[in-house]
Amino acid sequence: MNTWNRGLTTLALTIGIAALTQAQMAVPNAESHRFIRAAGALDPETSTSSATAATSGATTANEPISPGFFREAPTGFDNRTNGFDPQGPAFDTLEESTVVALRSFNDNRFVFEEVEKVADGLGPTFNAQSCRECHQNIVTGGASQVAEHRTGRMDLLQFVESVGGSLIQSRSTNPDIFERVPFEDGVSTLRISTNTLGAGFVEAIANDTLTAISNAQPASIRGTPLNVAVLEANNAPRIGRFGWKSQHASLESFAADAYLNEMGITTPLLPDENTSLGRFVGFGTPYDPVQDPEDDGVDVKAFANFMRSTKAPPRGPITAQVRAGDVLFNSVGCAACHVPTVRTAAPGTRINGGALRVRDAVGNKIIHPYADFLLHDIGTGDGIPVLPGAEFAGTAAQIRTAPLWALRTRNRLMHDGLSFTKQEAISRHANQASAAKTAYNALSQVQKDQVLAFLDSL
């Protein structure tokens, strides 16, 4: 079917640390698959007619909270639309000859699940043949056990990406171009696939809301907002919220990045083929028979609209023990970063650098992601900065707060998937999370069990 550069499985960004007086902004360099500095004012994305923020307690002066005006976002593991797009024809009646991308939720789900082939542009180096390979649990769009591999090395205290970029792809269409980790690469990490259910609501969170969350956090644990380039809006800056480094702000940019870096398929947004450890293996070589861009961009939009249409992950049973654990989760300080409640922008608000209007289905919604979508240093940074260079070095120690919704459906935790129990994951929290972990450790065993029961309800 006609139909994520490489330095990140992402695209471009600004470091928005509160202490900095001047933000840094970078955007993709189409030729080198790297990034160059760009200017641009951050759009606050606020509506003058209605409230568009914030969190439980976090507001800004021009974003009053009107509790009756917001509605809970729909939830469910049921492969049903949240209303962003119509449900469409019965899914089991669709096939490649009848599917119409962008027509409906079910059509876009079909495209999201479709297995790509070499004739479609797959590879030559890649990690997966379908979005569904990395995003399917309990239903299409969920997280999975699949992890990507990133490496690099330190040179004079500065991180240097592996040859061809930090992403080491684990599959190829030809054995001669299979990527292996260079011996010199002493920095290595895994990044496990993230959940995309409810992503449309996350995309609809206004910039000011995320800024308000950061500003409301105590200085010792304050999160870092990253202003990233929205590809489909001529690299306009927006606060990121997708990916383990919050490296994307829009689902279309996120999808185009994954299409290239995870499946090796080029698009108008990212038209240049990946290399094999720096070696050109694109069109014109024996390894790639399809001219770039290999997809016209429609599939990327279908991927994005599918994610925008998914419901948020539902909660499990709420018992007395779960409610007690909820109170303790807040009291020990976990909720300062794992923010329980966030509100989306008003319908009609322009987001993604003006490229998208918030639809009624995702606007003025209350969601419970248990995340702030900001970067924090909790002692588990993977050593890979958002971008190479001294100005971005601090991000090597930072990671995006993991959203805890759908936690009960995962048995591989933290960014690398190498914690296998909730207790292990909690024990890895340090630095900005030290106070919360110490408070948790001071609880009685009965109280700890209540917190764990609460986490099992998410």
PDB file of N, CA and C in Angstrom, residues 385-423:
ATOM      1  N   PRO A 385      21.912  11.920  25.159  1.00  0.00           N
ATOM      2  CA  PRO A 385      21.223  13.214  25.185  1.00  0.00           C
ATOM      3  C   PRO A 385      20.209  13.328  24.059  1.00  0.00           C
ATOM      4  N   VAL A 386      19.329  14.295  24.182  1.00  0.00           N
ATOM      5  CA  VAL A 386      18.342  14.507  23.126  1.00  0.00           C
ATOM      6  C   VAL A 386      19.039  14.785  21.804  1.00  0.00           C
ATOM      7  N   LEU A 387      20.063  15.607  21.838  1.00  0.00           N
ATOM      8  CA  LEU A 387      20.912  15.876  20.681  1.00  0.00           C
ATOM      9  C   LEU A 387      22.353  15.926  21.150  1.00  0.00           C
ATOM     10  N   PRO A 388      23.307  15.588  20.304  1.00  0.00           N
ATOM     11  CA  PRO A 388      24.709  15.773  20.673  1.00  0.00           C
ATOM     12  C   PRO A 388      25.022  17.248  20.867  1.00  0.00           C
ATOM     13  N   GLY A 389      26.068  17.548  21.593  1.00  0.00           N
ATOM     14  CA  GLY A 389      26.484  18.928  21.807  1.00  0.00           C
ATOM     15  C   GLY A 389      26.425  19.323  23.260  1.00  0.00           C
ATOM     16  N   ALA A 390      27.313  20.244  23.652  1.00  0.00           N
ATOM     17  CA  ALA A 390      27.433  20.635  25.052  1.00  0.00           C
ATOM     18  C   ALA A 390      26.145  21.217  25.606  1.00  0.00           C
ATOM     19  N   GLU A 391      25.387  21.947  24.767  1.00  0.00           N
ATOM     20  CA  GLU A 391      24.181  22.601  25.266  1.00  0.00           C
ATOM     21  C   GLU A 391      23.081  21.615  25.615  1.00  0.00           C
ATOM     22  N   PHE A 392      23.161  20.395  25.089  1.00  0.00           N
ATOM     23  CA  PHE A 392      22.150  19.379  25.357  1.00  0.00           C
ATOM     24  C   PHE A 392      22.650  18.277  26.278  1.00  0.00           C
ATOM     25  N   ALA A 393      23.874  18.408  26.790  1.00  0.00           N
ATOM     26  CA  ALA A 393      24.500  17.327  27.562  1.00  0.00           C
ATOM     27  C   ALA A 393      23.679  16.933  28.784  1.00  0.00           C
ATOM     28  N   GLY A 394      23.014  17.911  29.415  1.00  0.00           N
ATOM     29  CA  GLY A 394      22.244  17.618  30.617  1.00  0.00           C
ATOM     30  C   GLY A 394      21.103  16.656  30.394  1.00  0.00           C
ATOM     31  N   THR A 395      20.591  16.587  29.163  1.00  0.00           N
ATOM     32  CA  THR A 395      19.459  15.701  28.901  1.00  0.00           C
ATOM     33  C   THR A 395      19.850  14.230  28.888  1.00  0.00           C
ATOM     34  N   ALA A 396      21.149  13.927  28.854  1.00  0.00           N
ATOM     35  CA  ALA A 396      21.581  12.531  28.900  1.00  0.00           C
ATOM     36  C   ALA A 396      21.164  11.879  30.207  1.00  0.00           C
ATOM     37  N   ALA A 397      21.068  12.655  31.272  1.00  0.00           N
ATOM     38  CA  ALA A 397      20.689  12.129  32.584  1.00  0.00           C
ATOM     39  C   ALA A 397      19.191  12.206  32.829  1.00  0.00           C
ATOM     40  N   GLN A 398      18.442  12.714  31.851  1.00  0.00           N
ATOM     41  CA  GLN A 398      17.011  12.925  32.041  1.00  0.00           C
ATOM     42  C   GLN A 398      16.189  11.939  31.224  1.00  0.00           C
ATOM     43  N   ILE A 399      14.981  11.704  31.695  1.00  0.00           N
ATOM     44  CA  ILE A 399      14.044  10.841  31.008  1.00  0.00           C
ATOM     45  C   ILE A 399      12.650  11.395  31.230  1.00  0.00           C
ATOM     46  N   ARG A 400      11.753  11.198  30.289  1.00  0.00           N
ATOM     47  CA  ARG A 400      10.384  11.657  30.459  1.00  0.00           C
ATOM     48  C   ARG A 400       9.685  10.855  31.549  1.00  0.00           C
ATOM     49  N   THR A 401       8.903  11.540  32.386  1.00  0.00           N
ATOM     50  CA  THR A 401       8.097  10.837  33.376  1.00  0.00           C
ATOM     51  C   THR A 401       7.214   9.824  32.671  1.00  0.00           C
ATOM     52  N   ALA A 402       7.320   8.582  33.076  1.00  0.00           N
ATOM     53  CA  ALA A 402       6.530   7.536  32.435  1.00  0.00           C
ATOM     54  C   ALA A 402       5.063   7.678  32.806  1.00  0.00           C
ATOM     55  N   PRO A 403       4.158   7.841  31.837  1.00  0.00           N
ATOM     56  CA  PRO A 403       2.733   7.831  32.159  1.00  0.00           C
ATOM     57  C   PRO A 403       2.359   6.472  32.753  1.00  0.00           C
ATOM     58  N   LEU A 404       1.615   6.486  33.843  1.00  0.00           N
ATOM     59  CA  LEU A 404       1.283   5.241  34.521  1.00  0.00           C
ATOM     60  C   LEU A 404      -0.056   4.652  34.113  1.00  0.00           C
ATOM     61  N   TRP A 405      -0.826   5.364  33.269  1.00  0.00           N
ATOM     62  CA  TRP A 405      -2.065   4.711  32.846  1.00  0.00           C
ATOM     63  C   TRP A 405      -1.718   3.456  32.041  1.00  0.00           C
ATOM     64  N   ALA A 406      -2.511   2.435  32.227  1.00  0.00           N
ATOM     65  CA  ALA A 406      -2.282   1.107  31.642  1.00  0.00           C
ATOM     66  C   ALA A 406      -1.096   0.387  32.263  1.00  0.00           C
ATOM     67  N   LEU A 407      -0.626   0.843  33.433  1.00  0.00           N
ATOM     68  CA  LEU A 407       0.504   0.183  34.090  1.00  0.00           C
ATOM     69  C   LEU A 407       0.219  -1.288  34.355  1.00  0.00           C
ATOM     70  N   ARG A 408      -1.023  -1.610  34.670  1.00  0.00           N
ATOM     71  CA  ARG A 408      -1.346  -2.990  35.013  1.00  0.00           C
ATOM     72  C   ARG A 408      -1.219  -3.946  33.838  1.00  0.00           C
ATOM     73  N   THR A 409      -1.043  -3.419  32.639  1.00  0.00           N
ATOM     74  CA  THR A 409      -0.882  -4.268  31.467  1.00  0.00           C
ATOM     75  C   THR A 409       0.581  -4.435  31.063  1.00  0.00           C
ATOM     76  N   ARG A 410       1.525  -3.983  31.913  1.00  0.00           N
ATOM     77  CA  ARG A 410       2.945  -4.078  31.567  1.00  0.00           C
ATOM     78  C   ARG A 410       3.714  -4.827  32.648  1.00  0.00           C
ATOM     79  N   ASN A 411       4.615  -5.706  32.233  1.00  0.00           N
ATOM     80  CA  ASN A 411       5.489  -6.404  33.179  1.00  0.00           C
ATOM     81  C   ASN A 411       6.960  -6.118  32.913  1.00  0.00           C
ATOM     82  N   ARG A 412       7.254  -5.192  32.006  1.00  0.00           N
ATOM     83  CA  ARG A 412       8.605  -4.679  31.790  1.00  0.00           C
ATOM     84  C   ARG A 412       8.532  -3.173  31.964  1.00  0.00           C
ATOM     85  N   LEU A 413       9.214  -2.671  32.994  1.00  0.00           N
ATOM     86  CA  LEU A 413       8.999  -1.297  33.442  1.00  0.00           C
ATOM     87  C   LEU A 413      10.253  -0.444  33.275  1.00  0.00           C
ATOM     88  N   MET A 414      10.075   0.859  33.468  1.00  0.00           N
ATOM     89  CA  MET A 414      11.097   1.886  33.271  1.00  0.00           C
ATOM     90  C   MET A 414      11.408   2.006  31.776  1.00  0.00           C
ATOM     91  N   HIS A 415      12.234   2.987  31.425  1.00  0.00           N
ATOM     92  CA  HIS A 415      12.435   3.280  30.006  1.00  0.00           C
ATOM     93  C   HIS A 415      13.083   2.119  29.258  1.00  0.00           C
ATOM     94  N   ASP A 416      13.889   1.339  29.971  1.00  0.00           N
ATOM     95  CA  ASP A 416      14.610   0.262  29.313  1.00  0.00           C
ATOM     96  C   ASP A 416      13.921  -1.088  29.408  1.00  0.00           C
ATOM     97  N   GLY A 417      12.806  -1.149  30.131  1.00  0.00           N
ATOM     98  CA  GLY A 417      12.105  -2.412  30.278  1.00  0.00           C
ATOM     99  C   GLY A 417      12.840  -3.419  31.124  1.00  0.00           C
ATOM    100  N   LEU A 418      13.839  -2.999  31.892  1.00  0.00           N
ATOM    101  CA  LEU A 418      14.674  -3.930  32.649  1.00  0.00           C
ATOM    102  C   LEU A 418      14.310  -4.019  34.126  1.00  0.00           C
ATOM    103  N   SER A 419      13.213  -3.406  34.513  1.00  0.00           N
ATOM    104  CA  SER A 419      12.637  -3.611  35.852  1.00  0.00           C
ATOM    105  C   SER A 419      11.380  -4.442  35.659  1.00  0.00           C
ATOM    106  N   PHE A 420      11.274  -5.523  36.403  1.00  0.00           N
ATOM    107  CA  PHE A 420      10.213  -6.489  36.148  1.00  0.00           C
ATOM    108  C   PHE A 420       9.135  -6.520  37.220  1.00  0.00           C
ATOM    109  N   THR A 421       9.316  -5.775  38.290  1.00  0.00           N
ATOM    110  CA  THR A 421       8.275  -5.635  39.309  1.00  0.00           C
ATOM    111  C   THR A 421       8.164  -4.165  39.672  1.00  0.00           C
ATOM    112  N   LYS A 422       7.032  -3.807  40.246  1.00  0.00           N
ATOM    113  CA  LYS A 422       6.842  -2.417  40.670  1.00  0.00           C
ATOM    114  C   LYS A 422       7.850  -2.055  41.755  1.00  0.00           C
ATOM    115  N   GLN A 423       8.160  -3.031  42.636  1.00  0.00           N
ATOM    116  CA  GLN A 423       9.131  -2.759  43.695  1.00  0.00           C
ATOM    117  C   GLN A 423      10.510  -2.452  43.100  1.00  0.00           C
TER     118      GLN A 423
END
